Amino acid sequence: MFEEIIKYEHINYESTIAVWASTIIWTCFYNFVRYLLPDIPFTHPEWKTNYTQSFLMVFSLGYFIYDLIWMYLFELQQEKLMITHHIYCIVALFKMLFKGTSGAQATCALGSMEITNPFLQYRWFIRSEGMYPSALHSAMETTFYIIFFLVRIVLGSYYMVVILRQEHNDVDFIFLALAIYVISWMFQINIIKCILVKYGFVEKIKYN
């Protein structure tokens, strides 16, 4: 039994390292590709998806499938919102790949939203090394919360308005944009609940 526990923790640690490294590398790549664009992609839904954007979406598709399987294997089925998020991303990426347009919008959104992921994974490393509670853990957690709010909620709200006001966006893309926006707000509500519980503003509540 002890050997099984060690094996479990070892595989779990390696999987998290793979996710952490890939999110750092590909978030940088996403945003590098974004800065090569001549204008804000959300104002140009008619742009054709190019090879680089397709490659990035295929990679992201593989990542979300891998992470979904990882959550199942490590019995994280209780993370219902995260599972919903991953299933949505898989469906949305398939849709964008077969659509042939709006690839710039999709990769820009991915690059922005995945900025928070490395901080989330690094927080897991800190906890797994027994450094909780600690100043480092608090700093990493606070950084994650702030960036998540600024990117997913503030910037996300701005781009949601841009998308809704754009005449050339089709119904499918608007629906997908609204869906991830709602999911982001659900994550934000959970974060707020977590903060309220952690700092004793309310009694312990279920936030997953």
PDB file of N, CA and C in Angstrom, residues 94-183:
ATOM      1  N   PHE A  94     -12.521  22.309 -31.001  1.00  0.00           N
ATOM      2  CA  PHE A  94     -12.936  21.535 -32.172  1.00  0.00           C
ATOM      3  C   PHE A  94     -13.746  22.410 -33.124  1.00  0.00           C
ATOM      4  N   LYS A  95     -14.658  23.191 -32.555  1.00  0.00           N
ATOM      5  CA  LYS A  95     -15.502  24.074 -33.361  1.00  0.00           C
ATOM      6  C   LYS A  95     -14.660  25.108 -34.106  1.00  0.00           C
ATOM      7  N   MET A  96     -13.705  25.724 -33.427  1.00  0.00           N
ATOM      8  CA  MET A  96     -12.865  26.734 -34.053  1.00  0.00           C
ATOM      9  C   MET A  96     -11.980  26.142 -35.148  1.00  0.00           C
ATOM     10  N   LEU A  97     -11.478  24.938 -34.927  1.00  0.00           N
ATOM     11  CA  LEU A  97     -10.609  24.294 -35.920  1.00  0.00           C
ATOM     12  C   LEU A  97     -11.367  23.968 -37.199  1.00  0.00           C
ATOM     13  N   PHE A  98     -12.579  23.490 -37.056  1.00  0.00           N
ATOM     14  CA  PHE A  98     -13.365  23.138 -38.240  1.00  0.00           C
ATOM     15  C   PHE A  98     -14.001  24.363 -38.894  1.00  0.00           C
ATOM     16  N   LYS A  99     -14.135  25.435 -38.132  1.00  0.00           N
ATOM     17  CA  LYS A  99     -14.746  26.652 -38.670  1.00  0.00           C
ATOM     18  C   LYS A  99     -13.858  27.326 -39.704  1.00  0.00           C
ATOM     19  N   GLY A 100     -12.549  27.383 -39.428  1.00  0.00           N
ATOM     20  CA  GLY A 100     -11.610  27.960 -40.387  1.00  0.00           C
ATOM     21  C   GLY A 100     -11.427  29.456 -40.286  1.00  0.00           C
ATOM     22  N   THR A 101     -12.228  30.112 -39.447  1.00  0.00           N
ATOM     23  CA  THR A 101     -12.065  31.550 -39.195  1.00  0.00           C
ATOM     24  C   THR A 101     -12.061  31.786 -37.685  1.00  0.00           C
ATOM     25  N   SER A 102     -11.760  33.023 -37.308  1.00  0.00           N
ATOM     26  CA  SER A 102     -11.735  33.427 -35.889  1.00  0.00           C
ATOM     27  C   SER A 102     -10.637  32.738 -35.090  1.00  0.00           C
ATOM     28  N   GLY A 103      -9.651  32.164 -35.781  1.00  0.00           N
ATOM     29  CA  GLY A 103      -8.528  31.545 -35.088  1.00  0.00           C
ATOM     30  C   GLY A 103      -7.719  32.554 -34.294  1.00  0.00           C
ATOM     31  N   ALA A 104      -7.614  33.771 -34.823  1.00  0.00           N
ATOM     32  CA  ALA A 104      -6.882  34.827 -34.115  1.00  0.00           C
ATOM     33  C   ALA A 104      -7.579  35.171 -32.805  1.00  0.00           C
ATOM     34  N   GLN A 105      -8.904  35.222 -32.840  1.00  0.00           N
ATOM     35  CA  GLN A 105      -9.666  35.493 -31.627  1.00  0.00           C
ATOM     36  C   GLN A 105      -9.476  34.384 -30.594  1.00  0.00           C
ATOM     37  N   ALA A 106      -9.545  33.142 -31.071  1.00  0.00           N
ATOM     38  CA  ALA A 106      -9.429  31.994 -30.169  1.00  0.00           C
ATOM     39  C   ALA A 106      -8.060  31.940 -29.502  1.00  0.00           C
ATOM     40  N   THR A 107      -6.993  32.129 -30.280  1.00  0.00           N
ATOM     41  CA  THR A 107      -5.644  32.055 -29.711  1.00  0.00           C
ATOM     42  C   THR A 107      -5.342  33.251 -28.812  1.00  0.00           C
ATOM     43  N   CYS A 108      -5.907  34.400 -29.135  1.00  0.00           N
ATOM     44  CA  CYS A 108      -5.733  35.574 -28.276  1.00  0.00           C
ATOM     45  C   CYS A 108      -6.400  35.330 -26.923  1.00  0.00           C
ATOM     46  N   ALA A 109      -7.595  34.756 -26.950  1.00  0.00           N
ATOM     47  CA  ALA A 109      -8.309  34.446 -25.711  1.00  0.00           C
ATOM     48  C   ALA A 109      -7.553  33.406 -24.894  1.00  0.00           C
ATOM     49  N   LEU A 110      -7.045  32.375 -25.559  1.00  0.00           N
ATOM     50  CA  LEU A 110      -6.282  31.335 -24.866  1.00  0.00           C
ATOM     51  C   LEU A 110      -5.025  31.905 -24.220  1.00  0.00           C
ATOM     52  N   GLY A 111      -4.311  32.737 -24.975  1.00  0.00           N
ATOM     53  CA  GLY A 111      -3.087  33.331 -24.458  1.00  0.00           C
ATOM     54  C   GLY A 111      -3.326  34.216 -23.254  1.00  0.00           C
ATOM     55  N   SER A 112      -4.449  34.917 -23.264  1.00  0.00           N
ATOM     56  CA  SER A 112      -4.778  35.798 -22.140  1.00  0.00           C
ATOM     57  C   SER A 112      -5.195  34.998 -20.913  1.00  0.00           C
ATOM     58  N   MET A 113      -6.112  34.053 -21.120  1.00  0.00           N
ATOM     59  CA  MET A 113      -6.666  33.316 -19.985  1.00  0.00           C
ATOM     60  C   MET A 113      -5.664  32.374 -19.336  1.00  0.00           C
ATOM     61  N   GLU A 114      -4.751  31.808 -20.138  1.00  0.00           N
ATOM     62  CA  GLU A 114      -3.805  30.843 -19.582  1.00  0.00           C
ATOM     63  C   GLU A 114      -2.638  31.497 -18.843  1.00  0.00           C
ATOM     64  N   ILE A 115      -2.592  32.830 -18.820  1.00  0.00           N
ATOM     65  CA  ILE A 115      -1.548  33.527 -18.061  1.00  0.00           C
ATOM     66  C   ILE A 115      -1.603  33.140 -16.583  1.00  0.00           C
ATOM     67  N   THR A 116      -2.814  32.884 -16.080  1.00  0.00           N
ATOM     68  CA  THR A 116      -2.971  32.568 -14.656  1.00  0.00           C
ATOM     69  C   THR A 116      -2.535  31.143 -14.311  1.00  0.00           C
ATOM     70  N   ASN A 117      -2.503  30.256 -15.291  1.00  0.00           N
ATOM     71  CA  ASN A 117      -2.268  28.833 -15.026  1.00  0.00           C
ATOM     72  C   ASN A 117      -0.925  28.531 -14.352  1.00  0.00           C
ATOM     73  N   PRO A 118       0.197  29.119 -14.815  1.00  0.00           N
ATOM     74  CA  PRO A 118       1.477  28.834 -14.139  1.00  0.00           C
ATOM     75  C   PRO A 118       1.470  29.170 -12.651  1.00  0.00           C
ATOM     76  N   PHE A 119       0.787  30.253 -12.277  1.00  0.00           N
ATOM     77  CA  PHE A 119       0.710  30.629 -10.860  1.00  0.00           C
ATOM     78  C   PHE A 119      -0.090  29.600 -10.070  1.00  0.00           C
ATOM     79  N   LEU A 120      -1.146  29.080 -10.684  1.00  0.00           N
ATOM     80  CA  LEU A 120      -1.960  28.055 -10.030  1.00  0.00           C
ATOM     81  C   LEU A 120      -1.157  26.776  -9.809  1.00  0.00           C
ATOM     82  N   GLN A 121      -0.392  26.377 -10.827  1.00  0.00           N
ATOM     83  CA  GLN A 121       0.412  25.162 -10.706  1.00  0.00           C
ATOM     84  C   GLN A 121       1.545  25.345  -9.692  1.00  0.00           C
ATOM     85  N   TYR A 122       2.167  26.527  -9.704  1.00  0.00           N
ATOM     86  CA  TYR A 122       3.259  26.781  -8.763  1.00  0.00           C
ATOM     87  C   TYR A 122       2.746  26.777  -7.333  1.00  0.00           C
ATOM     88  N   ARG A 123       1.529  27.257  -7.124  1.00  0.00           N
ATOM     89  CA  ARG A 123       0.928  27.213  -5.788  1.00  0.00           C
ATOM     90  C   ARG A 123       0.781  25.762  -5.321  1.00  0.00           C
ATOM     91  N   TRP A 124       0.436  24.877  -6.265  1.00  0.00           N
ATOM     92  CA  TRP A 124       0.310  23.454  -5.931  1.00  0.00           C
ATOM     93  C   TRP A 124       1.659  22.895  -5.488  1.00  0.00           C
ATOM     94  N   PHE A 125       2.744  23.267  -6.188  1.00  0.00           N
ATOM     95  CA  PHE A 125       4.084  22.816  -5.808  1.00  0.00           C
ATOM     96  C   PHE A 125       4.430  23.268  -4.388  1.00  0.00           C
ATOM     97  N   ILE A 126       4.108  24.507  -4.073  1.00  0.00           N
ATOM     98  CA  ILE A 126       4.415  25.047  -2.748  1.00  0.00           C
ATOM     99  C   ILE A 126       3.676  24.262  -1.664  1.00  0.00           C
ATOM    100  N   ARG A 127       2.403  23.983  -1.911  1.00  0.00           N
ATOM    101  CA  ARG A 127       1.612  23.221  -0.940  1.00  0.00           C
ATOM    102  C   ARG A 127       2.137  21.792  -0.800  1.00  0.00           C
ATOM    103  N   SER A 128       2.498  21.174  -1.930  1.00  0.00           N
ATOM    104  CA  SER A 128       2.960  19.779  -1.898  1.00  0.00           C
ATOM    105  C   SER A 128       4.296  19.634  -1.175  1.00  0.00           C
ATOM    106  N   GLU A 129       5.066  20.730  -1.114  1.00  0.00           N
ATOM    107  CA  GLU A 129       6.345  20.709  -0.403  1.00  0.00           C
ATOM    108  C   GLU A 129       6.200  21.084   1.072  1.00  0.00           C
ATOM    109  N   GLY A 130       4.959  21.210   1.518  1.00  0.00           N
ATOM    110  CA  GLY A 130       4.707  21.499   2.925  1.00  0.00           C
ATOM    111  C   GLY A 130       4.926  22.944   3.313  1.00  0.00           C
ATOM    112  N   MET A 131       4.930  23.836   2.334  1.00  0.00           N
ATOM    113  CA  MET A 131       5.182  25.256   2.609  1.00  0.00           C
ATOM    114  C   MET A 131       3.875  26.041   2.711  1.00  0.00           C
ATOM    115  N   TYR A 132       2.890  25.412   3.327  1.00  0.00           N
ATOM    116  CA  TYR A 132       1.611  26.079   3.562  1.00  0.00           C
ATOM    117  C   TYR A 132       1.210  25.875   5.020  1.00  0.00           C
ATOM    118  N   PRO A 133       0.933  26.956   5.725  1.00  0.00           N
ATOM    119  CA  PRO A 133       0.959  28.352   5.266  1.00  0.00           C
ATOM    120  C   PRO A 133       2.375  28.924   5.264  1.00  0.00           C
ATOM    121  N   SER A 134       2.615  29.859   4.367  1.00  0.00           N
ATOM    122  CA  SER A 134       3.903  30.545   4.289  1.00  0.00           C
ATOM    123  C   SER A 134       3.715  31.839   3.516  1.00  0.00           C
ATOM    124  N   ALA A 135       4.686  32.734   3.647  1.00  0.00           N
ATOM    125  CA  ALA A 135       4.620  34.010   2.928  1.00  0.00           C
ATOM    126  C   ALA A 135       4.678  33.782   1.422  1.00  0.00           C
ATOM    127  N   LEU A 136       5.482  32.796   0.995  1.00  0.00           N
ATOM    128  CA  LEU A 136       5.601  32.496  -0.432  1.00  0.00           C
ATOM    129  C   LEU A 136       4.279  32.002  -0.998  1.00  0.00           C
ATOM    130  N   HIS A 137       3.622  31.125  -0.262  1.00  0.00           N
ATOM    131  CA  HIS A 137       2.326  30.610  -0.716  1.00  0.00           C
ATOM    132  C   HIS A 137       1.297  31.733  -0.799  1.00  0.00           C
ATOM    133  N   SER A 138       1.261  32.584   0.213  1.00  0.00           N
ATOM    134  CA  SER A 138       0.312  33.704   0.221  1.00  0.00           C
ATOM    135  C   SER A 138       0.567  34.656  -0.934  1.00  0.00           C
ATOM    136  N   ALA A 139       1.853  34.926  -1.208  1.00  0.00           N
ATOM    137  CA  ALA A 139       2.205  35.822  -2.314  1.00  0.00           C
ATOM    138  C   ALA A 139       1.776  35.231  -3.651  1.00  0.00           C
ATOM    139  N   MET A 140       2.025  33.932  -3.840  1.00  0.00           N
ATOM    140  CA  MET A 140       1.659  33.278  -5.089  1.00  0.00           C
ATOM    141  C   MET A 140       0.141  33.219  -5.250  1.00  0.00           C
ATOM    142  N   GLU A 141      -0.554  32.923  -4.177  1.00  0.00           N
ATOM    143  CA  GLU A 141      -2.013  32.846  -4.216  1.00  0.00           C
ATOM    144  C   GLU A 141      -2.627  34.207  -4.509  1.00  0.00           C
ATOM    145  N   THR A 142      -2.108  35.244  -3.862  1.00  0.00           N
ATOM    146  CA  THR A 142      -2.615  36.597  -4.088  1.00  0.00           C
ATOM    147  C   THR A 142      -2.358  37.045  -5.521  1.00  0.00           C
ATOM    148  N   THR A 143      -1.176  36.732  -6.040  1.00  0.00           N
ATOM    149  CA  THR A 143      -0.849  37.067  -7.433  1.00  0.00           C
ATOM    150  C   THR A 143      -1.817  36.387  -8.391  1.00  0.00           C
ATOM    151  N   PHE A 144      -2.096  35.117  -8.135  1.00  0.00           N
ATOM    152  CA  PHE A 144      -3.050  34.377  -8.967  1.00  0.00           C
ATOM    153  C   PHE A 144      -4.425  35.037  -8.932  1.00  0.00           C
ATOM    154  N   TYR A 145      -4.906  35.381  -7.738  1.00  0.00           N
ATOM    155  CA  TYR A 145      -6.227  35.993  -7.607  1.00  0.00           C
ATOM    156  C   TYR A 145      -6.312  37.318  -8.362  1.00  0.00           C
ATOM    157  N   ILE A 146      -5.280  38.139  -8.228  1.00  0.00           N
ATOM    158  CA  ILE A 146      -5.285  39.458  -8.871  1.00  0.00           C
ATOM    159  C   ILE A 146      -5.258  39.328 -10.388  1.00  0.00           C
ATOM    160  N   ILE A 147      -4.350  38.493 -10.898  1.00  0.00           N
ATOM    161  CA  ILE A 147      -4.240  38.326 -12.350  1.00  0.00           C
ATOM    162  C   ILE A 147      -5.504  37.704 -12.922  1.00  0.00           C
ATOM    163  N   PHE A 148      -6.072  36.738 -12.209  1.00  0.00           N
ATOM    164  CA  PHE A 148      -7.315  36.118 -12.673  1.00  0.00           C
ATOM    165  C   PHE A 148      -8.410  37.172 -12.813  1.00  0.00           C
ATOM    166  N   PHE A 149      -8.555  38.018 -11.807  1.00  0.00           N
ATOM    167  CA  PHE A 149      -9.594  39.052 -11.848  1.00  0.00           C
ATOM    168  C   PHE A 149      -9.346  40.038 -12.986  1.00  0.00           C
ATOM    169  N   LEU A 150      -8.110  40.492 -13.129  1.00  0.00           N
ATOM    170  CA  LEU A 150      -7.797  41.481 -14.165  1.00  0.00           C
ATOM    171  C   LEU A 150      -7.983  40.922 -15.572  1.00  0.00           C
ATOM    172  N   VAL A 151      -7.560  39.674 -15.786  1.00  0.00           N
ATOM    173  CA  VAL A 151      -7.611  39.091 -17.131  1.00  0.00           C
ATOM    174  C   VAL A 151      -8.987  38.532 -17.454  1.00  0.00           C
ATOM    175  N   ARG A 152      -9.481  37.655 -16.597  1.00  0.00           N
ATOM    176  CA  ARG A 152     -10.733  36.949 -16.892  1.00  0.00           C
ATOM    177  C   ARG A 152     -11.970  37.832 -16.729  1.00  0.00           C
ATOM    178  N   ILE A 153     -11.950  38.728 -15.750  1.00  0.00           N
ATOM    179  CA  ILE A 153     -13.143  39.520 -15.469  1.00  0.00           C
ATOM    180  C   ILE A 153     -13.068  40.907 -16.109  1.00  0.00           C
ATOM    181  N   VAL A 154     -12.012  41.668 -15.796  1.00  0.00           N
ATOM    182  CA  VAL A 154     -11.921  43.033 -16.330  1.00  0.00           C
ATOM    183  C   VAL A 154     -11.699  43.011 -17.844  1.00  0.00           C
ATOM    184  N   LEU A 155     -10.596  42.385 -18.279  1.00  0.00           N
ATOM    185  CA  LEU A 155     -10.312  42.318 -19.713  1.00  0.00           C
ATOM    186  C   LEU A 155     -11.363  41.489 -20.443  1.00  0.00           C
ATOM    187  N   GLY A 156     -11.813  40.407 -19.804  1.00  0.00           N
ATOM    188  CA  GLY A 156     -12.843  39.568 -20.409  1.00  0.00           C
ATOM    189  C   GLY A 156     -14.146  40.312 -20.629  1.00  0.00           C
ATOM    190  N   SER A 157     -14.517  41.169 -19.686  1.00  0.00           N
ATOM    191  CA  SER A 157     -15.749  41.961 -19.830  1.00  0.00           C
ATOM    192  C   SER A 157     -15.632  42.936 -20.996  1.00  0.00           C
ATOM    193  N   TYR A 158     -14.456  43.549 -21.115  1.00  0.00           N
ATOM    194  CA  TYR A 158     -14.237  44.489 -22.220  1.00  0.00           C
ATOM    195  C   TYR A 158     -14.378  43.790 -23.572  1.00  0.00           C
ATOM    196  N   TYR A 159     -13.696  42.650 -23.717  1.00  0.00           N
ATOM    197  CA  TYR A 159     -13.750  41.941 -24.995  1.00  0.00           C
ATOM    198  C   TYR A 159     -15.122  41.332 -25.250  1.00  0.00           C
ATOM    199  N   MET A 160     -15.846  40.999 -24.181  1.00  0.00           N
ATOM    200  CA  MET A 160     -17.204  40.484 -24.362  1.00  0.00           C
ATOM    201  C   MET A 160     -18.097  41.555 -24.979  1.00  0.00           C
ATOM    202  N   VAL A 161     -17.930  42.789 -24.525  1.00  0.00           N
ATOM    203  CA  VAL A 161     -18.688  43.907 -25.104  1.00  0.00           C
ATOM    204  C   VAL A 161     -18.303  44.109 -26.569  1.00  0.00           C
ATOM    205  N   VAL A 162     -16.997  44.032 -26.864  1.00  0.00           N
ATOM    206  CA  VAL A 162     -16.523  44.174 -28.246  1.00  0.00           C
ATOM    207  C   VAL A 162     -17.136  43.103 -29.136  1.00  0.00           C
ATOM    208  N   ILE A 163     -17.157  41.869 -28.658  1.00  0.00           N
ATOM    209  CA  ILE A 163     -17.709  40.759 -29.443  1.00  0.00           C
ATOM    210  C   ILE A 163     -19.202  40.947 -29.683  1.00  0.00           C
ATOM    211  N   LEU A 164     -19.939  41.342 -28.661  1.00  0.00           N
ATOM    212  CA  LEU A 164     -21.385  41.518 -28.796  1.00  0.00           C
ATOM    213  C   LEU A 164     -21.735  42.674 -29.731  1.00  0.00           C
ATOM    214  N   ARG A 165     -20.868  43.675 -29.795  1.00  0.00           N
ATOM    215  CA  ARG A 165     -21.125  44.827 -30.666  1.00  0.00           C
ATOM    216  C   ARG A 165     -20.612  44.621 -32.087  1.00  0.00           C
ATOM    217  N   GLN A 166     -19.830  43.563 -32.294  1.00  0.00           N
ATOM    218  CA  GLN A 166     -19.280  43.286 -33.617  1.00  0.00           C
ATOM    219  C   GLN A 166     -20.352  42.637 -34.493  1.00  0.00           C
ATOM    220  N   GLU A 167     -20.660  43.278 -35.617  1.00  0.00           N
ATOM    221  CA  GLU A 167     -21.760  42.825 -36.476  1.00  0.00           C
ATOM    222  C   GLU A 167     -21.460  41.517 -37.196  1.00  0.00           C
ATOM    223  N   HIS A 168     -20.189  41.209 -37.422  1.00  0.00           N
ATOM    224  CA  HIS A 168     -19.842  40.070 -38.273  1.00  0.00           C
ATOM    225  C   HIS A 168     -19.586  38.772 -37.507  1.00  0.00           C
ATOM    226  N   ASN A 169     -19.696  38.802 -36.187  1.00  0.00           N
ATOM    227  CA  ASN A 169     -19.547  37.563 -35.427  1.00  0.00           C
ATOM    228  C   ASN A 169     -20.788  36.693 -35.602  1.00  0.00           C
ATOM    229  N   ASP A 170     -20.588  35.395 -35.857  1.00  0.00           N
ATOM    230  CA  ASP A 170     -21.743  34.514 -36.009  1.00  0.00           C
ATOM    231  C   ASP A 170     -22.270  34.087 -34.638  1.00  0.00           C
ATOM    232  N   VAL A 171     -23.432  33.459 -34.654  1.00  0.00           N
ATOM    233  CA  VAL A 171     -24.110  33.075 -33.413  1.00  0.00           C
ATOM    234  C   VAL A 171     -23.282  32.072 -32.614  1.00  0.00           C
ATOM    235  N   ASP A 172     -22.649  31.129 -33.311  1.00  0.00           N
ATOM    236  CA  ASP A 172     -21.848  30.110 -32.630  1.00  0.00           C
ATOM    237  C   ASP A 172     -20.716  30.734 -31.819  1.00  0.00           C
ATOM    238  N   PHE A 173     -20.011  31.680 -32.434  1.00  0.00           N
ATOM    239  CA  PHE A 173     -18.879  32.294 -31.741  1.00  0.00           C
ATOM    240  C   PHE A 173     -19.352  33.114 -30.548  1.00  0.00           C
ATOM    241  N   ILE A 174     -20.455  33.842 -30.713  1.00  0.00           N
ATOM    242  CA  ILE A 174     -20.996  34.634 -29.609  1.00  0.00           C
ATOM    243  C   ILE A 174     -21.398  33.722 -28.450  1.00  0.00           C
ATOM    244  N   PHE A 175     -22.025  32.592 -28.770  1.00  0.00           N
ATOM    245  CA  PHE A 175     -22.429  31.640 -27.733  1.00  0.00           C
ATOM    246  C   PHE A 175     -21.210  31.092 -26.992  1.00  0.00           C
ATOM    247  N   LEU A 176     -20.162  30.728 -27.735  1.00  0.00           N
ATOM    248  CA  LEU A 176     -18.942  30.202 -27.114  1.00  0.00           C
ATOM    249  C   LEU A 176     -18.278  31.252 -26.224  1.00  0.00           C
ATOM    250  N   ALA A 177     -18.268  32.501 -26.691  1.00  0.00           N
ATOM    251  CA  ALA A 177     -17.673  33.587 -25.906  1.00  0.00           C
ATOM    252  C   ALA A 177     -18.461  33.820 -24.614  1.00  0.00           C
ATOM    253  N   LEU A 178     -19.786  33.807 -24.720  1.00  0.00           N
ATOM    254  CA  LEU A 178     -20.628  33.991 -23.536  1.00  0.00           C
ATOM    255  C   LEU A 178     -20.443  32.843 -22.542  1.00  0.00           C
ATOM    256  N   ALA A 179     -20.298  31.636 -23.069  1.00  0.00           N
ATOM    257  CA  ALA A 179     -20.147  30.462 -22.202  1.00  0.00           C
ATOM    258  C   ALA A 179     -18.877  30.548 -21.360  1.00  0.00           C
ATOM    259  N   ILE A 180     -17.743  30.872 -21.991  1.00  0.00           N
ATOM    260  CA  ILE A 180     -16.493  30.950 -21.229  1.00  0.00           C
ATOM    261  C   ILE A 180     -16.502  32.160 -20.291  1.00  0.00           C
ATOM    262  N   TYR A 181     -17.223  33.205 -20.662  1.00  0.00           N
ATOM    263  CA  TYR A 181     -17.342  34.375 -19.793  1.00  0.00           C
ATOM    264  C   TYR A 181     -18.116  34.019 -18.523  1.00  0.00           C
ATOM    265  N   VAL A 182     -19.197  33.263 -18.687  1.00  0.00           N
ATOM    266  CA  VAL A 182     -19.986  32.813 -17.532  1.00  0.00           C
ATOM    267  C   VAL A 182     -19.158  31.878 -16.649  1.00  0.00           C
ATOM    268  N   ILE A 183     -18.421  30.961 -17.268  1.00  0.00           N
ATOM    269  CA  ILE A 183     -17.564  30.045 -16.509  1.00  0.00           C
ATOM    270  C   ILE A 183     -16.506  30.823 -15.726  1.00  0.00           C
TER     271      ILE A 183
END
